[in-house]
Amino acid sequence: MAVVQELLNISTRGQGTTEVTREVARIVERSGLRTGTVTVFCQHTSCSLVIMENADPSARRDLEGWLDRLVPPDDPHFTHTYEGPDDMPSHIKMSLTRTSEVVAFGDGELLLGTWQGIFLWEHRTAAHRRRLVVTVVGE
Amino acid sequence: MAVVQELLNISTRGQGTTEVTREVARIVERSGLRTGTVTVFCQHTSCSLVIMENADPSARRDLEGWLDRLVPPDDPHFTHTYEGPDDMPSHIKMSLTRTSEVVAFGDGELLLGTWQGIFLWEHRTAAHRRRLVVTVVGE
Amino acid sequence: MAVVQELLNISTRGQGTTEVTREVARIVERSGLRTGTVTVFCQHTSCSLVIMENADPSARRDLEGWLDRLVPPDDPHFTHTYEGPDDMPSHIKMSLTRTSEVVAFGDGELLLGTWQGIFLWEHRTAAHRRRLVVTVVGE
């Protein structure tokens, strides 16, 4: 048994999903571990993680559009607005999705389903540099 | 320290929750490990996991009904619809719940609360065969 | 590699978020482990966990208010109501947030982002005693 940890820096272009599956898979490969779990941890409260269909981009666009309508930026109840109208919706969208995703791996490969990809979901309007901590535990 | 991994095949009957607590507990028992965490990972993007009350089925029915009303199948904004009107709502419901659940165990037993059960939540209308990867890490 | 497990008892004052970051960090310190993941597992179905901004309390208040409006207690569709009008909304809010949070640690310290705190989110109106199981896995 061993643990291997790496940082992953991701540049986002503002609202939307960025696939990080390949980067996570490479960290598992480099660890040399064969069986276990890899935890992707997002160090932010205005972006989040989701495992989503990675074949047809329309599925992610529809998901993003639906969440935008559920959490509109102009909600008059918001008081935490000093970073702009996308500040509070970003925190809410993060809370409704995930800060960490734990993915199983076997034979040294991620055990994702056929259509699954790991995505960083930027909720802010502006581009950001984001940090993920990837921790591989296994043998 | 050791890691033990097993696949779990679950048949669903269409929309609704199927309890998998006993199956996960048996995998922990078979592992022979006494203390650690067990990660249940769902290999799909149109069903998900949730840990929910397992005593009174009305709690799960109300939860399912509420989510159905939040994400109705006839949303005119959806473009990703070629698998039918339940396609896009399934992805959204999955994103709002969980792809993996990590449960602690001690003395070889799941440390669930009195009313907690682990459920696979099928979001598609049709019956499906679903795969979960269960990874036990501990000593 | 080793695993260390501790229980954390938290008293809540009814609806709202209680920060547990320091308590989790201390368990990681006491474990003596340097690199790995710590899993916080909530043993209840009417409260949950979330990693949220811990600097400005207005962000958490806005998040709580938004979720209250999304899941109002007087929804006439609810049938699971024998514990009161906050019973079913508590289960729904729990399902939309998290039962477990997995946080990376390195050099013996939680690798949280600058603004991240770990919170227990009480969804019931009344004060409760809640139990979290904290499991540290690493080396």
Coordinates of C-alpha atoms in Angstrom, one line a residue:
Chain A
M1 CA 0.0 0.0 0.0
A2 CA 1.2 3.5 -0.8
V3 CA -0.1 7.0 -1.3
V4 CA 0.9 9.4 -4.1
Q5 CA -0.2 13.0 -4.3
E6 CA 0.1 15.6 -7.1
L7 CA -1.2 19.0 -7.8
L8 CA -3.1 19.8 -11.0
N9 CA -3.3 23.4 -12.2
I10 CA -6.2 24.1 -14.6
S11 CA -6.9 27.3 -16.5
T12 CA -10.5 27.9 -17.1
R13 CA -12.1 30.4 -19.6
G14 CA -15.0 31.4 -17.4
Q15 CA -18.3 29.5 -16.9
G16 CA -18.2 26.0 -18.3
T17 CA -16.8 22.5 -17.9
T18 CA -13.1 21.5 -18.6
E19 CA -12.4 17.8 -18.8
V20 CA -9.5 16.6 -16.6
T21 CA -9.9 12.8 -17.1
R22 CA -6.7 12.4 -19.0
E23 CA -4.7 14.4 -16.4
V24 CA -6.1 12.3 -13.5
A25 CA -5.4 9.0 -15.4
R26 CA -1.8 10.0 -16.0
I27 CA -1.3 10.7 -12.3
V28 CA -2.6 7.2 -11.5
E29 CA -0.3 5.7 -14.2
R30 CA 2.7 7.6 -12.8
S31 CA 1.9 6.4 -9.3
G32 CA 2.7 2.8 -10.4
L33 CA -0.2 1.6 -8.2
R34 CA -2.6 -1.0 -9.7
T35 CA -5.7 -1.1 -7.5
G36 CA -7.3 1.5 -5.3
T37 CA -9.0 4.9 -5.4
V38 CA -8.0 8.3 -6.6
T39 CA -9.5 11.4 -4.9
V40 CA -9.7 14.6 -6.9
F41 CA -10.1 17.5 -4.5
C42 CA -11.0 21.0 -5.7
Q43 CA -9.5 23.8 -3.5
H44 CA -12.1 26.4 -4.3
T45 CA -15.7 27.4 -3.4
S46 CA -16.7 29.0 -6.7
C47 CA -15.9 26.1 -9.0
S48 CA -16.6 22.4 -8.5
L49 CA -16.3 18.9 -9.9
V50 CA -18.7 16.6 -11.6
I51 CA -18.5 13.3 -13.4
M52 CA -20.6 13.7 -16.5
E53 CA -21.2 12.3 -20.0
N54 CA -18.1 13.2 -22.2
A55 CA -19.3 12.0 -25.6
D56 CA -21.9 14.6 -26.7
P57 CA -21.1 18.2 -25.5
S58 CA -24.9 19.1 -25.8
A59 CA -25.5 17.1 -22.6
R60 CA -23.1 19.3 -20.7
R61 CA -24.4 22.5 -22.3
D62 CA -28.0 21.5 -21.3
L63 CA -26.8 20.8 -17.7
E64 CA -25.1 24.1 -17.5
G65 CA -28.1 26.0 -18.9
W66 CA -30.4 24.2 -16.5
L67 CA -28.3 25.1 -13.4
D68 CA -28.0 28.7 -14.7
R69 CA -31.8 29.0 -14.7
L70 CA -32.1 27.3 -11.3
V71 CA -29.6 29.8 -9.8
P72 CA -30.0 33.1 -11.7
P73 CA -27.5 35.9 -10.9
D74 CA -30.1 38.6 -10.3
D75 CA -31.7 37.0 -7.3
P76 CA -32.7 40.0 -5.1
H77 CA -32.3 37.9 -1.9
F78 CA -28.5 37.8 -2.3
T79 CA -26.5 40.0 0.0
H80 CA -23.0 38.5 -0.6
T81 CA -22.5 40.3 -3.9
Y82 CA -19.3 42.4 -3.7
E83 CA -17.5 40.2 -6.2
G84 CA -20.3 40.7 -8.7
P85 CA -23.6 39.1 -9.6
D86 CA -21.9 35.7 -10.4
D87 CA -20.4 35.5 -6.8
M88 CA -23.2 34.0 -4.8
P89 CA -24.6 31.8 -7.7
S90 CA -21.1 30.3 -8.0
H91 CA -21.1 29.2 -4.3
I92 CA -24.6 27.7 -4.6
K93 CA -23.7 25.8 -7.8
M94 CA -20.6 24.5 -6.1
S95 CA -22.6 23.3 -3.1
L96 CA -25.1 21.4 -5.4
T97 CA -22.3 19.6 -7.2
R98 CA -19.1 18.2 -5.7
T99 CA -15.8 19.4 -4.1
S100 CA -14.3 16.0 -4.3
E101 CA -14.8 13.0 -6.6
V102 CA -13.4 9.6 -5.6
V103 CA -12.9 7.3 -8.6
A104 CA -11.9 3.6 -8.4
F105 CA -9.0 2.2 -10.5
G106 CA -7.9 -1.3 -11.3
D107 CA -5.1 -2.7 -13.4
G108 CA -3.6 0.8 -13.1
E109 CA -6.6 2.3 -15.1
L110 CA -9.5 4.5 -14.0
L111 CA -12.6 2.3 -13.8
L112 CA -14.9 5.0 -15.4
G113 CA -17.9 3.9 -17.3
T114 CA -17.9 4.2 -21.1
W115 CA -19.4 7.7 -21.2
Q116 CA -18.0 9.1 -18.0
G117 CA -15.5 12.0 -17.8
I118 CA -14.2 14.0 -14.9
F119 CA -14.9 17.7 -15.3
L120 CA -13.8 20.8 -13.5
W121 CA -16.9 23.1 -13.5
E122 CA -16.0 26.8 -13.5
H123 CA -18.9 28.9 -12.1
R124 CA -17.4 32.3 -12.3
T125 CA -17.8 34.5 -15.4
A126 CA -14.1 35.4 -15.6
A127 CA -11.2 33.0 -16.5
H128 CA -9.4 31.6 -13.4
R129 CA -6.4 29.4 -12.5
R130 CA -7.7 26.5 -10.4
R131 CA -5.9 23.9 -8.3
L132 CA -6.9 20.3 -7.8
V133 CA -5.2 18.0 -5.4
V134 CA -5.1 14.4 -6.7
T135 CA -4.4 11.7 -4.2
V136 CA -3.9 8.1 -5.2
V137 CA -4.2 5.4 -2.5
G138 CA -3.7 1.7 -3.4
E139 CA -1.3 -1.1 -3.9
Chain B
M1 CA -3.1 -2.0 5.1
A2 CA -4.8 -3.5 2.1
V3 CA -7.2 -2.7 -0.7
V4 CA -10.0 -5.1 -1.9
Q5 CA -12.1 -4.4 -4.9
E6 CA -15.3 -6.0 -6.2
L7 CA -17.9 -5.3 -8.9
L8 CA -21.5 -5.1 -8.0
N9 CA -24.2 -5.7 -10.7
I10 CA -27.6 -4.2 -9.9
S11 CA -30.7 -4.6 -12.0
T12 CA -33.1 -1.6 -11.8
R13 CA -36.8 -1.5 -12.8
G14 CA -36.7 2.0 -14.1
Q15 CA -37.0 5.2 -12.0
G16 CA -36.5 4.7 -8.3
T17 CA -34.1 3.7 -5.6
T18 CA -32.7 0.2 -4.9
E19 CA -31.0 -0.4 -1.6
V20 CA -27.5 -1.9 -1.8
T21 CA -26.4 -1.6 1.8
R22 CA -26.3 -5.3 2.4
E23 CA -24.3 -6.0 -0.7
V24 CA -21.7 -3.3 0.3
A25 CA -21.6 -4.6 3.9
R26 CA -20.9 -8.2 2.6
I27 CA -18.0 -6.9 0.5
V28 CA -16.5 -5.2 3.6
E29 CA -16.9 -8.5 5.5
R30 CA -15.3 -10.6 2.8
S31 CA -12.4 -8.2 2.7
G32 CA -11.4 -9.2 6.2
L33 CA -10.4 -5.6 6.9
R34 CA -11.5 -4.1 10.3
T35 CA -11.1 -0.3 10.0
G36 CA -11.2 2.0 7.0
T37 CA -13.4 3.4 4.3
V38 CA -15.4 1.7 1.5
T39 CA -16.0 3.7 -1.7
V40 CA -19.0 2.9 -3.8
F41 CA -18.5 4.2 -7.4
C42 CA -21.3 4.3 -9.9
Q43 CA -20.1 3.8 -13.5
H44 CA -23.0 5.7 -15.1
T45 CA -24.2 9.2 -15.8
S46 CA -27.9 8.6 -15.8
C47 CA -28.2 7.0 -12.4
S48 CA -26.5 7.9 -9.1
L49 CA -26.0 7.1 -5.5
V50 CA -27.6 8.6 -2.4
I51 CA -27.4 7.7 1.3
M52 CA -31.0 8.1 2.5
E53 CA -33.5 7.1 5.2
N54 CA -34.2 3.4 4.8
A55 CA -36.9 2.9 7.4
D56 CA -40.0 4.6 5.9
P57 CA -40.3 4.3 2.0
S58 CA -42.5 7.4 2.0
A59 CA -39.4 9.5 2.6
R60 CA -37.7 8.2 -0.6
R61 CA -41.0 8.5 -2.6
D62 CA -41.3 12.2 -1.5
L63 CA -37.6 12.8 -2.4
E64 CA -38.1 11.2 -5.8
G65 CA -41.3 13.2 -6.5
W66 CA -39.7 16.4 -5.5
L67 CA -36.7 15.9 -7.8
D68 CA -39.1 14.9 -10.6
R69 CA -40.8 18.2 -10.2
L70 CA -37.5 20.2 -10.1
V71 CA -36.3 18.6 -13.3
P72 CA -39.4 17.9 -15.5
P73 CA -38.9 15.9 -18.6
D74 CA -40.7 18.3 -20.9
D75 CA -38.3 21.3 -20.4
P76 CA -38.3 23.1 -23.8
H77 CA -34.6 24.2 -23.3
F78 CA -33.2 20.7 -23.6
T79 CA -31.5 19.9 -26.8
H80 CA -29.8 16.6 -25.8
T81 CA -33.0 14.5 -26.2
Y82 CA -32.3 11.7 -28.7
E83 CA -32.6 9.0 -26.1
G84 CA -36.0 10.4 -25.1
P85 CA -37.5 12.9 -22.7
D86 CA -35.9 11.2 -19.6
D87 CA -32.4 11.5 -21.1
M88 CA -31.4 15.0 -20.0
P89 CA -33.3 15.0 -16.7
S90 CA -31.4 11.8 -15.8
H91 CA -28.0 13.5 -16.2
I92 CA -29.1 16.5 -14.2
K93 CA -30.5 14.4 -11.3
M94 CA -27.2 12.5 -11.3
S95 CA -25.2 15.7 -11.1
L96 CA -27.3 16.9 -8.1
T97 CA -26.8 13.7 -6.2
R98 CA -23.6 11.6 -6.1
T99 CA -21.4 9.4 -8.3
S100 CA -19.4 8.1 -5.4
E101 CA -20.2 7.6 -1.7
V102 CA -17.5 6.9 0.8
V103 CA -18.6 5.2 4.0
A104 CA -16.5 4.5 7.1
F105 CA -16.3 1.1 8.6
G106 CA -15.0 -0.1 12.0
D107 CA -14.8 -3.5 13.7
G108 CA -15.5 -4.8 10.2
E109 CA -18.9 -3.2 10.0
L110 CA -20.3 -0.2 8.1
L111 CA -20.6 2.8 10.4
L112 CA -23.9 3.9 9.0
G113 CA -26.3 5.8 11.3
T114 CA -29.5 4.0 12.5
W115 CA -31.6 5.2 9.6
Q116 CA -29.1 5.3 6.8
G117 CA -29.1 3.1 3.8
I118 CA -27.0 3.2 0.6
F119 CA -29.2 3.4 -2.5
L120 CA -28.6 3.2 -6.3
W121 CA -31.0 5.8 -7.8
E122 CA -32.1 4.9 -11.3
H123 CA -33.2 8.1 -13.2
R124 CA -34.1 6.4 -16.5
T125 CA -37.7 5.3 -17.2
A126 CA -36.6 1.8 -18.5
A127 CA -35.1 -1.0 -16.5
H128 CA -31.2 -1.1 -16.7
R129 CA -28.3 -3.2 -15.6
R130 CA -26.0 -1.0 -13.6
R131 CA -22.4 -1.5 -12.3
L132 CA -20.9 -0.3 -9.1
V133 CA -17.2 -0.6 -8.2
V134 CA -16.8 -1.2 -4.5
T135 CA -13.3 -0.5 -3.1
V136 CA -12.4 -1.3 0.5
V137 CA -9.3 0.4 1.9
G138 CA -8.2 -0.3 5.5
E139 CA -6.4 -2.6 7.9
Chain C
M1 CA 0.4 3.3 5.4
A2 CA -2.0 3.4 8.3
V3 CA -5.6 4.2 9.0
V4 CA -6.8 6.2 12.1
Q5 CA -10.5 6.7 12.9
E6 CA -12.2 9.0 15.5
L7 CA -15.7 10.0 16.3
L8 CA -16.7 13.7 16.4
N9 CA -19.8 14.8 18.3
I10 CA -21.2 18.1 17.3
S11 CA -24.1 20.0 18.9
T12 CA -26.2 22.0 16.6
R13 CA -28.6 24.8 17.4
G14 CA -31.1 24.0 14.7
Q15 CA -30.9 25.1 11.1
G16 CA -27.6 26.4 10.0
T17 CA -23.9 25.6 9.4
T18 CA -21.3 24.7 12.1
E19 CA -17.7 24.8 11.1
V20 CA -15.7 21.6 12.0
T21 CA -12.5 22.4 10.1
R22 CA -10.4 22.7 13.2
E23 CA -11.7 19.5 14.7
V24 CA -10.9 17.6 11.5
A25 CA -7.4 19.1 11.3
R26 CA -6.7 18.1 14.9
I27 CA -7.6 14.5 14.1
V28 CA -5.2 14.5 11.1
E29 CA -2.5 16.0 13.4
R30 CA -3.1 13.4 16.1
S31 CA -2.9 10.6 13.5
G32 CA 0.8 11.4 12.9
L33 CA 0.2 10.7 9.2
R34 CA 1.8 13.2 6.7
T35 CA 0.2 12.5 3.3
G36 CA -3.2 11.1 2.4
T37 CA -7.0 11.7 2.6
V38 CA -9.3 12.3 5.5
T39 CA -13.0 11.2 5.0
V40 CA -15.6 13.0 7.1
F41 CA -18.8 10.8 7.2
C42 CA -22.1 12.2 8.5
Q43 CA -24.2 9.5 10.2
H44 CA -27.6 11.2 9.6
T45 CA -30.1 11.8 6.8
S46 CA -31.5 15.2 8.1
C47 CA -28.2 17.0 8.2
S48 CA -25.3 17.0 5.8
L49 CA -21.8 18.3 5.0
V50 CA -20.6 21.0 2.7
I51 CA -17.2 22.7 2.1
M52 CA -18.0 26.4 1.8
E53 CA -16.5 29.8 2.1
N54 CA -15.5 30.4 5.7
A55 CA -14.5 34.1 5.6
D56 CA -17.7 36.0 5.1
P57 CA -20.8 34.6 7.0
S58 CA -23.1 36.3 4.5
A59 CA -22.1 33.7 1.8
R60 CA -23.4 30.9 4.0
R61 CA -26.5 32.8 5.0
D62 CA -27.3 33.4 1.3
L63 CA -26.7 29.8 0.5
E64 CA -29.0 28.6 3.4
G65 CA -31.7 31.1 2.4
W66 CA -31.6 30.0 -1.2
L67 CA -31.9 26.3 -0.3
D68 CA -34.8 27.2 2.1
R69 CA -36.7 28.8 -0.8
L70 CA -35.9 25.9 -3.2
V71 CA -37.3 23.3 -0.6
P72 CA -40.0 25.1 1.3
P73 CA -41.5 23.3 4.3
D74 CA -45.1 23.7 3.2
D75 CA -44.9 21.7 0.0
P76 CA -48.4 20.1 -0.3
H77 CA -46.9 17.0 -2.1
F78 CA -45.0 15.8 1.0
T79 CA -46.5 12.7 2.7
H80 CA -43.6 12.0 5.0
T81 CA -44.4 14.7 7.6
Y82 CA -45.0 13.0 10.9
E83 CA -41.8 14.6 12.4
G84 CA -43.1 18.0 11.3
P85 CA -42.9 20.3 8.3
D86 CA -39.0 20.4 8.4
D87 CA -38.8 16.6 8.2
M88 CA -38.9 16.0 4.4
P89 CA -37.1 19.3 3.4
S90 CA -34.2 18.1 5.7
H91 CA -33.9 14.9 3.7
I92 CA -34.0 16.7 0.4
K93 CA -31.4 19.3 1.4
M94 CA -29.2 16.5 2.6
S95 CA -29.5 14.7 -0.7
L96 CA -28.5 17.8 -2.6
T97 CA -25.4 18.4 -0.6
R98 CA -23.0 15.7 0.8
T99 CA -23.0 12.8 3.3
S100 CA -19.2 12.5 3.1
E101 CA -16.4 14.9 2.2
V102 CA -13.0 13.6 1.3
V103 CA -10.2 16.1 1.9
A104 CA -6.5 15.7 0.9
F105 CA -3.8 16.4 3.4
G106 CA 0.0 16.9 2.9
D107 CA 2.8 17.6 5.4
G108 CA 0.3 16.6 8.0
E109 CA -2.0 19.6 7.2
L110 CA -5.4 19.8 5.4
L111 CA -4.9 21.0 1.8
L112 CA -7.9 23.2 1.9
G113 CA -8.0 26.3 -0.3
T114 CA -7.6 29.7 1.3
W115 CA -11.4 30.3 1.8
Q116 CA -12.5 26.7 2.3
G117 CA -14.0 25.4 5.6
I118 CA -15.7 22.1 6.3
F119 CA -19.2 22.6 7.7
L120 CA -21.9 20.4 9.2
W121 CA -25.2 21.7 7.9
E122 CA -28.1 21.1 10.3
H123 CA -31.4 21.0 8.4
R124 CA -33.8 20.4 11.3
T125 CA -35.4 23.3 13.1
A126 CA -34.5 21.9 16.6
A127 CA -31.1 21.6 18.1
H128 CA -29.5 18.1 17.7
R129 CA -26.5 16.1 18.7
R130 CA -24.8 14.9 15.5
R131 CA -22.0 12.3 14.9
L132 CA -19.3 12.4 12.3
V133 CA -16.9 9.6 11.7
V134 CA -13.5 10.9 10.7
T135 CA -11.1 8.4 9.0
V136 CA -7.6 9.3 8.1
V137 CA -5.8 7.1 5.5
G138 CA -2.2 7.8 4.6
E139 CA 1.4 7.5 5.4

